[in-house]
Amino acid sequence: MSGDVFGNGMLCSEHIKLLAAFDHRDIFLDPNPDPAASFAERARMFALPRSSWQDYDTSLISAGGGVYSRSEKSIPISAAVREALGLDEGVEAMSPPDLMHAILKAPVDLLWNGGIGTYVKAESETHADAGDKANDAIRVNGGEVRAHSIGEGGNMGCTQRGRVEYSLSGLNGVGGRMNTDFIDNSAGVDTSDHEVNIKILLDGVVDQAGLSLESRNTLLASMTDEVAELVLVDNYEQNLALANAVRNSAPMMHVHEDLMRSSNERKGLLDRELEALPSRREAAARIEKKEGLTGPELSVLVAYAKITLADQLLATDIADDPFLRGELYSYFPAPLRQDYRKAMETHPLRREIIVTRIVNHLINGAGFTYLHRLGAETGATDQELVRANLVAREIFGSVGLIREVCAQDNKIDADTQTKMRIEVRTLVERVSRWLVTNRRPIDSEAIVDDFDVVVGKVLKQLPTIMSGVERTNFEARRDALMAEGVDEALAVRVAVMPPAYMLMGIVDNALAENLDAVDVAKVHFDLGERVGLPGLITLILGLPREDRWQTMARASLLDDLHRVHSQLTADVLHVGGAGLESAARVQKWVEHDPDLLARSVATLEEICADELPDLARLSVALRVVRGLVRTR
């Protein structure tokens, strides 16, 4: 690690404590570094035309450290270095290869690979498998690495099996955290992608005599920082997607196995052995042990999901949907969006740019199993599910809400942020399912016109509209988030996500009856409380999802219950009572057949009294609720 890494990697934070490093020439040791002084020295070195560790001012290195040539036969090891690297007492000198081997196994927060070479393999692999003979003497096994996380600034710093072994290891108490080199290095590819497409755009304008070559070059240089920001946003969101996937990896293992087997393996798209993914037997063992895929394995599946979806969407007309034209404009930096929109619309790679944006939004936001799961549950095509997800995001403003959650970086616990993002993602997924069930074919602009403003209006008032169990559950979620450091306004917006799904049926009824959606919402929640539906929803959500069929059955029950709830709300609205409070309107509906409601509620109470109901009982409960719907 040397050269431009001093700037590209080591000047991103003034708080880095660099304990040890090596490149092809030297070994650097600073067992108790001063963050401010070492930052300033790295900045000085980065500004040099060329630099190596030999240029480092050794007077700034803490006691016991130094810069040593790899050509030396023996390097002295101080007590401070022994402690920093976790070496055994009595070690007073080491050969350069042995010292570098020890650096790779140091108990640190981050092991960063910033250069050329493969330094970590799996125990099951030989050094020949790593394909890097020059580093055979210093290479370690993944299970030996004691760093809490590994970052790969260079390509192939680890073998894929080494990554998996490290991620499954327990040496640091929780297993290792890492992605893959193609994830950690994706910003470079993304930057090149933007650069090429911007040059294609501007070269077309220059050819048409609308822009001088000199002005074109000046404009290119002026957009450097914004291109970097666009790229970093893409990479940030991709890493959030992986964080979400890691958090749910164990309970989703059966879904991941089914995805590997049915969607990829059978189509010849995925070779498990080549990609170092678990075999069917290994996957079954992880399911049995309630273990999931690791970060490196999930990274591979995310990549496959993006590649295959892009190929599928390019064969459709989705890139021509007027609703998605903003994806083309927002890909380019702001200075281009005003004056060169027409050139963007005739860009030779216009469709590819739009599809790439759509794919990133979909996979990063919804998760790489979204299409596989909902396709099986609804029978909808990938194109329909993509449109539905993008429309759902627009209706509920999920992008802005996720942005607010991300703004809490380093202010609240990262696990809390992940939990909040998953709440938002779950709502968008449930709304997507509703759309492909109730609004197919998906007319994006028409659906947004119908639901966007109205849903936003009701959503703001939802905390005060809910009653009974729904209100209590909402307050518990809100208070739990606030106890974790989330400010009240954001906690409220996230805590309201689970019941917000019901707004689709509520607004649908309001549109059909030409009524105020807020009034309909009040009736909807009062009716649910009167019948006892919130308790039933809680029990359905508690059903096991240990295989594909249990998951689909649970989703079907939940969708059916919400559909019947909407039908019951429509019944109440048809009974009349305009001008009455919502509770009074519900009471007027009850009076049409109070005995039927009493029997039904009693049956539901009996079912809900069982803390561990099975699918059979809940199916009966749904039939009881459906029996309350009146034919008109």
JSON list of C-alpha atoms in Angstrom, two decimals, residues 298-457:
[
{"chain": "A", "resi": 298, "resn": "LEU", "atom": "CA", "xyz": [-24.66, -11.94, -1.29]},
{"chain": "A", "resi": 299, "resn": "SER", "atom": "CA", "xyz": [-22.48, -9.60, -3.36]},
{"chain": "A", "resi": 300, "resn": "VAL", "atom": "CA", "xyz": [-22.33, -12.23, -6.09]},
{"chain": "A", "resi": 301, "resn": "LEU", "atom": "CA", "xyz": [-26.11, -12.68, -6.12]},
{"chain": "A", "resi": 302, "resn": "VAL", "atom": "CA", "xyz": [-26.66, -8.92, -6.22]},
{"chain": "A", "resi": 303, "resn": "ALA", "atom": "CA", "xyz": [-24.37, -8.71, -9.26]},
{"chain": "A", "resi": 304, "resn": "TYR", "atom": "CA", "xyz": [-26.19, -11.54, -11.02]},
{"chain": "A", "resi": 305, "resn": "ALA", "atom": "CA", "xyz": [-29.56, -9.95, -10.23]},
{"chain": "A", "resi": 306, "resn": "LYS", "atom": "CA", "xyz": [-28.51, -6.65, -11.79]},
{"chain": "A", "resi": 307, "resn": "ILE", "atom": "CA", "xyz": [-26.98, -8.22, -14.88]},
{"chain": "A", "resi": 308, "resn": "THR", "atom": "CA", "xyz": [-29.93, -10.49, -15.65]},
{"chain": "A", "resi": 309, "resn": "LEU", "atom": "CA", "xyz": [-32.55, -7.82, -14.96]},
{"chain": "A", "resi": 310, "resn": "ALA", "atom": "CA", "xyz": [-30.81, -5.31, -17.21]},
{"chain": "A", "resi": 311, "resn": "ASP", "atom": "CA", "xyz": [-30.79, -7.82, -20.07]},
{"chain": "A", "resi": 312, "resn": "GLN", "atom": "CA", "xyz": [-34.49, -8.54, -19.57]},
{"chain": "A", "resi": 313, "resn": "LEU", "atom": "CA", "xyz": [-35.56, -4.89, -19.38]},
{"chain": "A", "resi": 314, "resn": "LEU", "atom": "CA", "xyz": [-33.59, -3.86, -22.44]},
{"chain": "A", "resi": 315, "resn": "ALA", "atom": "CA", "xyz": [-35.77, -6.27, -24.41]},
{"chain": "A", "resi": 316, "resn": "THR", "atom": "CA", "xyz": [-38.93, -4.43, -23.25]},
{"chain": "A", "resi": 317, "resn": "ASP", "atom": "CA", "xyz": [-40.32, -0.93, -23.80]},
{"chain": "A", "resi": 318, "resn": "ILE", "atom": "CA", "xyz": [-39.86, 0.17, -20.18]},
{"chain": "A", "resi": 319, "resn": "ALA", "atom": "CA", "xyz": [-37.11, 2.64, -21.12]},
{"chain": "A", "resi": 320, "resn": "ASP", "atom": "CA", "xyz": [-39.68, 4.46, -23.27]},
{"chain": "A", "resi": 321, "resn": "ASP", "atom": "CA", "xyz": [-42.15, 4.98, -20.40]},
{"chain": "A", "resi": 322, "resn": "PRO", "atom": "CA", "xyz": [-42.68, 8.78, -20.04]},
{"chain": "A", "resi": 323, "resn": "PHE", "atom": "CA", "xyz": [-42.88, 8.32, -16.27]},
{"chain": "A", "resi": 324, "resn": "LEU", "atom": "CA", "xyz": [-39.22, 7.27, -16.25]},
{"chain": "A", "resi": 325, "resn": "ARG", "atom": "CA", "xyz": [-37.79, 10.03, -18.44]},
{"chain": "A", "resi": 326, "resn": "GLY", "atom": "CA", "xyz": [-36.44, 11.73, -15.30]},
{"chain": "A", "resi": 327, "resn": "GLU", "atom": "CA", "xyz": [-34.06, 8.79, -14.88]},
{"chain": "A", "resi": 328, "resn": "LEU", "atom": "CA", "xyz": [-32.24, 9.86, -18.04]},
{"chain": "A", "resi": 329, "resn": "TYR", "atom": "CA", "xyz": [-31.92, 13.50, -17.01]},
{"chain": "A", "resi": 330, "resn": "SER", "atom": "CA", "xyz": [-30.84, 12.81, -13.43]},
{"chain": "A", "resi": 331, "resn": "TYR", "atom": "CA", "xyz": [-28.04, 10.52, -14.62]},
{"chain": "A", "resi": 332, "resn": "PHE", "atom": "CA", "xyz": [-26.18, 13.56, -15.96]},
{"chain": "A", "resi": 333, "resn": "PRO", "atom": "CA", "xyz": [-24.69, 16.41, -13.89]},
{"chain": "A", "resi": 334, "resn": "ALA", "atom": "CA", "xyz": [-26.86, 19.51, -13.33]},
{"chain": "A", "resi": 335, "resn": "PRO", "atom": "CA", "xyz": [-25.00, 21.78, -15.82]},
{"chain": "A", "resi": 336, "resn": "LEU", "atom": "CA", "xyz": [-26.16, 19.51, -18.65]},
{"chain": "A", "resi": 337, "resn": "ARG", "atom": "CA", "xyz": [-29.80, 19.05, -17.66]},
{"chain": "A", "resi": 338, "resn": "GLN", "atom": "CA", "xyz": [-31.08, 22.45, -18.73]},
{"chain": "A", "resi": 339, "resn": "ASP", "atom": "CA", "xyz": [-29.29, 23.10, -22.02]},
{"chain": "A", "resi": 340, "resn": "TYR", "atom": "CA", "xyz": [-28.82, 19.60, -23.42]},
{"chain": "A", "resi": 341, "resn": "ARG", "atom": "CA", "xyz": [-32.05, 17.72, -22.75]},
{"chain": "A", "resi": 342, "resn": "LYS", "atom": "CA", "xyz": [-32.75, 17.18, -26.42]},
{"chain": "A", "resi": 343, "resn": "ALA", "atom": "CA", "xyz": [-29.26, 15.76, -26.88]},
{"chain": "A", "resi": 344, "resn": "MET", "atom": "CA", "xyz": [-29.94, 13.41, -23.93]},
{"chain": "A", "resi": 345, "resn": "GLU", "atom": "CA", "xyz": [-33.14, 12.19, -25.57]},
{"chain": "A", "resi": 346, "resn": "THR", "atom": "CA", "xyz": [-31.23, 11.27, -28.74]},
{"chain": "A", "resi": 347, "resn": "HIS", "atom": "CA", "xyz": [-28.22, 9.83, -26.90]},
{"chain": "A", "resi": 348, "resn": "PRO", "atom": "CA", "xyz": [-27.27, 6.55, -28.62]},
{"chain": "A", "resi": 349, "resn": "LEU", "atom": "CA", "xyz": [-27.15, 4.81, -25.22]},
{"chain": "A", "resi": 350, "resn": "ARG", "atom": "CA", "xyz": [-30.31, 6.45, -23.86]},
{"chain": "A", "resi": 351, "resn": "ARG", "atom": "CA", "xyz": [-32.14, 3.17, -23.27]},
{"chain": "A", "resi": 352, "resn": "GLU", "atom": "CA", "xyz": [-29.12, 1.55, -21.62]},
{"chain": "A", "resi": 353, "resn": "ILE", "atom": "CA", "xyz": [-28.69, 4.53, -19.30]},
{"chain": "A", "resi": 354, "resn": "ILE", "atom": "CA", "xyz": [-32.35, 4.47, -18.24]},
{"chain": "A", "resi": 355, "resn": "VAL", "atom": "CA", "xyz": [-32.37, 0.71, -17.73]},
{"chain": "A", "resi": 356, "resn": "THR", "atom": "CA", "xyz": [-29.16, 0.85, -15.68]},
{"chain": "A", "resi": 357, "resn": "ARG", "atom": "CA", "xyz": [-30.71, 3.50, -13.45]},
{"chain": "A", "resi": 358, "resn": "ILE", "atom": "CA", "xyz": [-33.91, 1.49, -13.07]},
{"chain": "A", "resi": 359, "resn": "VAL", "atom": "CA", "xyz": [-32.03, -1.69, -12.26]},
{"chain": "A", "resi": 360, "resn": "ASN", "atom": "CA", "xyz": [-29.91, 0.03, -9.61]},
{"chain": "A", "resi": 361, "resn": "HIS", "atom": "CA", "xyz": [-32.95, 1.64, -8.00]},
{"chain": "A", "resi": 362, "resn": "LEU", "atom": "CA", "xyz": [-34.87, -1.62, -8.01]},
{"chain": "A", "resi": 363, "resn": "ILE", "atom": "CA", "xyz": [-32.19, -3.98, -6.72]},
{"chain": "A", "resi": 364, "resn": "ASN", "atom": "CA", "xyz": [-30.67, -1.49, -4.27]},
{"chain": "A", "resi": 365, "resn": "GLY", "atom": "CA", "xyz": [-34.04, -0.42, -2.93]},
{"chain": "A", "resi": 366, "resn": "ALA", "atom": "CA", "xyz": [-36.18, -3.56, -3.08]},
{"chain": "A", "resi": 367, "resn": "GLY", "atom": "CA", "xyz": [-33.51, -6.23, -2.66]},
{"chain": "A", "resi": 368, "resn": "PHE", "atom": "CA", "xyz": [-32.28, -8.84, -5.11]},
{"chain": "A", "resi": 369, "resn": "THR", "atom": "CA", "xyz": [-34.98, -11.41, -4.19]},
{"chain": "A", "resi": 370, "resn": "TYR", "atom": "CA", "xyz": [-37.89, -9.00, -4.78]},
{"chain": "A", "resi": 371, "resn": "LEU", "atom": "CA", "xyz": [-38.64, -10.12, -8.35]},
{"chain": "A", "resi": 372, "resn": "HIS", "atom": "CA", "xyz": [-38.19, -13.80, -7.56]},
{"chain": "A", "resi": 373, "resn": "ARG", "atom": "CA", "xyz": [-40.53, -13.75, -4.57]},
{"chain": "A", "resi": 374, "resn": "LEU", "atom": "CA", "xyz": [-43.28, -11.50, -5.90]},
{"chain": "A", "resi": 375, "resn": "GLY", "atom": "CA", "xyz": [-43.20, -13.09, -9.32]},
{"chain": "A", "resi": 376, "resn": "ALA", "atom": "CA", "xyz": [-44.01, -16.44, -7.73]},
{"chain": "A", "resi": 377, "resn": "GLU", "atom": "CA", "xyz": [-46.65, -14.95, -5.43]},
{"chain": "A", "resi": 378, "resn": "THR", "atom": "CA", "xyz": [-48.50, -12.80, -7.99]},
{"chain": "A", "resi": 379, "resn": "GLY", "atom": "CA", "xyz": [-47.70, -14.22, -11.42]},
{"chain": "A", "resi": 380, "resn": "ALA", "atom": "CA", "xyz": [-46.66, -10.73, -12.54]},
{"chain": "A", "resi": 381, "resn": "THR", "atom": "CA", "xyz": [-43.83, -10.24, -15.00]},
{"chain": "A", "resi": 382, "resn": "ASP", "atom": "CA", "xyz": [-40.52, -8.64, -14.02]},
{"chain": "A", "resi": 383, "resn": "GLN", "atom": "CA", "xyz": [-41.42, -5.55, -16.02]},
{"chain": "A", "resi": 384, "resn": "GLU", "atom": "CA", "xyz": [-44.75, -5.19, -14.19]},
{"chain": "A", "resi": 385, "resn": "LEU", "atom": "CA", "xyz": [-43.08, -5.63, -10.82]},
{"chain": "A", "resi": 386, "resn": "VAL", "atom": "CA", "xyz": [-40.39, -3.07, -11.65]},
{"chain": "A", "resi": 387, "resn": "ARG", "atom": "CA", "xyz": [-43.01, -0.51, -12.68]},
{"chain": "A", "resi": 388, "resn": "ALA", "atom": "CA", "xyz": [-45.08, -1.24, -9.58]},
{"chain": "A", "resi": 389, "resn": "ASN", "atom": "CA", "xyz": [-42.11, -0.77, -7.28]},
{"chain": "A", "resi": 390, "resn": "LEU", "atom": "CA", "xyz": [-41.08, 2.54, -8.85]},
{"chain": "A", "resi": 391, "resn": "VAL", "atom": "CA", "xyz": [-44.67, 3.79, -8.66]},
{"chain": "A", "resi": 392, "resn": "ALA", "atom": "CA", "xyz": [-45.00, 2.69, -5.02]},
{"chain": "A", "resi": 393, "resn": "ARG", "atom": "CA", "xyz": [-41.79, 4.55, -4.16]},
{"chain": "A", "resi": 394, "resn": "GLU", "atom": "CA", "xyz": [-43.21, 7.69, -5.77]},
{"chain": "A", "resi": 395, "resn": "ILE", "atom": "CA", "xyz": [-46.59, 7.48, -4.05]},
{"chain": "A", "resi": 396, "resn": "PHE", "atom": "CA", "xyz": [-45.16, 7.07, -0.55]},
{"chain": "A", "resi": 397, "resn": "GLY", "atom": "CA", "xyz": [-42.11, 9.30, -0.99]},
{"chain": "A", "resi": 398, "resn": "SER", "atom": "CA", "xyz": [-39.83, 6.50, 0.12]},
{"chain": "A", "resi": 399, "resn": "VAL", "atom": "CA", "xyz": [-36.73, 7.94, -1.56]},
{"chain": "A", "resi": 400, "resn": "GLY", "atom": "CA", "xyz": [-36.91, 11.11, 0.51]},
{"chain": "A", "resi": 401, "resn": "LEU", "atom": "CA", "xyz": [-37.59, 9.15, 3.69]},
{"chain": "A", "resi": 402, "resn": "ILE", "atom": "CA", "xyz": [-34.64, 6.84, 3.09]},
{"chain": "A", "resi": 403, "resn": "ARG", "atom": "CA", "xyz": [-32.51, 9.92, 2.50]},
{"chain": "A", "resi": 404, "resn": "GLU", "atom": "CA", "xyz": [-33.54, 11.23, 5.93]},
{"chain": "A", "resi": 405, "resn": "VAL", "atom": "CA", "xyz": [-32.60, 7.89, 7.50]},
{"chain": "A", "resi": 406, "resn": "CYS", "atom": "CA", "xyz": [-29.21, 7.98, 5.78]},
{"chain": "A", "resi": 407, "resn": "ALA", "atom": "CA", "xyz": [-28.65, 11.51, 7.07]},
{"chain": "A", "resi": 408, "resn": "GLN", "atom": "CA", "xyz": [-28.45, 9.93, 10.53]},
{"chain": "A", "resi": 409, "resn": "ASP", "atom": "CA", "xyz": [-25.11, 8.29, 9.69]},
{"chain": "A", "resi": 410, "resn": "ASN", "atom": "CA", "xyz": [-22.77, 8.42, 12.70]},
{"chain": "A", "resi": 411, "resn": "LYS", "atom": "CA", "xyz": [-25.57, 9.94, 14.78]},
{"chain": "A", "resi": 412, "resn": "ILE", "atom": "CA", "xyz": [-27.53, 6.78, 15.60]},
{"chain": "A", "resi": 413, "resn": "ASP", "atom": "CA", "xyz": [-26.62, 3.09, 15.55]},
{"chain": "A", "resi": 414, "resn": "ALA", "atom": "CA", "xyz": [-26.21, 1.64, 12.05]},
{"chain": "A", "resi": 415, "resn": "ASP", "atom": "CA", "xyz": [-28.42, -1.34, 12.96]},
{"chain": "A", "resi": 416, "resn": "THR", "atom": "CA", "xyz": [-31.22, 1.09, 13.82]},
{"chain": "A", "resi": 417, "resn": "GLN", "atom": "CA", "xyz": [-30.85, 2.73, 10.42]},
{"chain": "A", "resi": 418, "resn": "THR", "atom": "CA", "xyz": [-30.97, -0.66, 8.70]},
{"chain": "A", "resi": 419, "resn": "LYS", "atom": "CA", "xyz": [-34.09, -1.56, 10.64]},
{"chain": "A", "resi": 420, "resn": "MET", "atom": "CA", "xyz": [-35.78, 1.67, 9.54]},
{"chain": "A", "resi": 421, "resn": "ARG", "atom": "CA", "xyz": [-34.82, 1.18, 5.90]},
{"chain": "A", "resi": 422, "resn": "ILE", "atom": "CA", "xyz": [-36.27, -2.33, 5.97]},
{"chain": "A", "resi": 423, "resn": "GLU", "atom": "CA", "xyz": [-39.56, -0.96, 7.36]},
{"chain": "A", "resi": 424, "resn": "VAL", "atom": "CA", "xyz": [-39.76, 1.46, 4.43]},
{"chain": "A", "resi": 425, "resn": "ARG", "atom": "CA", "xyz": [-38.76, -1.22, 1.92]},
{"chain": "A", "resi": 426, "resn": "THR", "atom": "CA", "xyz": [-41.40, -3.59, 3.30]},
{"chain": "A", "resi": 427, "resn": "LEU", "atom": "CA", "xyz": [-44.12, -0.99, 2.78]},
{"chain": "A", "resi": 428, "resn": "VAL", "atom": "CA", "xyz": [-43.02, -0.34, -0.80]},
{"chain": "A", "resi": 429, "resn": "GLU", "atom": "CA", "xyz": [-43.00, -4.07, -1.50]},
{"chain": "A", "resi": 430, "resn": "ARG", "atom": "CA", "xyz": [-46.49, -4.58, -0.11]},
{"chain": "A", "resi": 431, "resn": "VAL", "atom": "CA", "xyz": [-47.80, -1.64, -2.12]},
{"chain": "A", "resi": 432, "resn": "SER", "atom": "CA", "xyz": [-46.11, -3.07, -5.22]},
{"chain": "A", "resi": 433, "resn": "ARG", "atom": "CA", "xyz": [-47.94, -6.35, -4.65]},
{"chain": "A", "resi": 434, "resn": "TRP", "atom": "CA", "xyz": [-51.20, -4.44, -4.29]},
{"chain": "A", "resi": 435, "resn": "LEU", "atom": "CA", "xyz": [-50.60, -2.60, -7.55]},
{"chain": "A", "resi": 436, "resn": "VAL", "atom": "CA", "xyz": [-49.90, -5.70, -9.65]},
{"chain": "A", "resi": 437, "resn": "THR", "atom": "CA", "xyz": [-52.97, -7.33, -8.12]},
{"chain": "A", "resi": 438, "resn": "ASN", "atom": "CA", "xyz": [-55.38, -4.41, -8.43]},
{"chain": "A", "resi": 439, "resn": "ARG", "atom": "CA", "xyz": [-54.01, -2.06, -11.12]},
{"chain": "A", "resi": 440, "resn": "ARG", "atom": "CA", "xyz": [-52.64, -4.27, -13.86]},
{"chain": "A", "resi": 441, "resn": "PRO", "atom": "CA", "xyz": [-51.61, -3.22, -16.48]},
{"chain": "A", "resi": 442, "resn": "ILE", "atom": "CA", "xyz": [-49.46, -0.69, -14.64]},
{"chain": "A", "resi": 443, "resn": "ASP", "atom": "CA", "xyz": [-50.12, 2.78, -16.07]},
{"chain": "A", "resi": 444, "resn": "SER", "atom": "CA", "xyz": [-47.43, 4.57, -14.09]},
{"chain": "A", "resi": 445, "resn": "GLU", "atom": "CA", "xyz": [-48.44, 8.17, -14.59]},
{"chain": "A", "resi": 446, "resn": "ALA", "atom": "CA", "xyz": [-52.17, 7.53, -14.17]},
{"chain": "A", "resi": 447, "resn": "ILE", "atom": "CA", "xyz": [-51.68, 5.62, -10.91]},
{"chain": "A", "resi": 448, "resn": "VAL", "atom": "CA", "xyz": [-49.41, 8.31, -9.48]},
{"chain": "A", "resi": 449, "resn": "ASP", "atom": "CA", "xyz": [-51.95, 10.96, -10.47]},
{"chain": "A", "resi": 450, "resn": "ASP", "atom": "CA", "xyz": [-54.70, 9.05, -8.64]},
{"chain": "A", "resi": 451, "resn": "PHE", "atom": "CA", "xyz": [-52.83, 8.18, -5.44]},
{"chain": "A", "resi": 452, "resn": "ASP", "atom": "CA", "xyz": [-49.81, 10.43, -4.89]},
{"chain": "A", "resi": 453, "resn": "VAL", "atom": "CA", "xyz": [-51.31, 13.61, -3.41]},
{"chain": "A", "resi": 454, "resn": "VAL", "atom": "CA", "xyz": [-54.17, 11.87, -1.61]},
{"chain": "A", "resi": 455, "resn": "VAL", "atom": "CA", "xyz": [-51.95, 9.25, 0.01]},
{"chain": "A", "resi": 456, "resn": "GLY", "atom": "CA", "xyz": [-49.53, 11.96, 1.14]},
{"chain": "A", "resi": 457, "resn": "LYS", "atom": "CA", "xyz": [-52.39, 13.89, 2.75]}
]
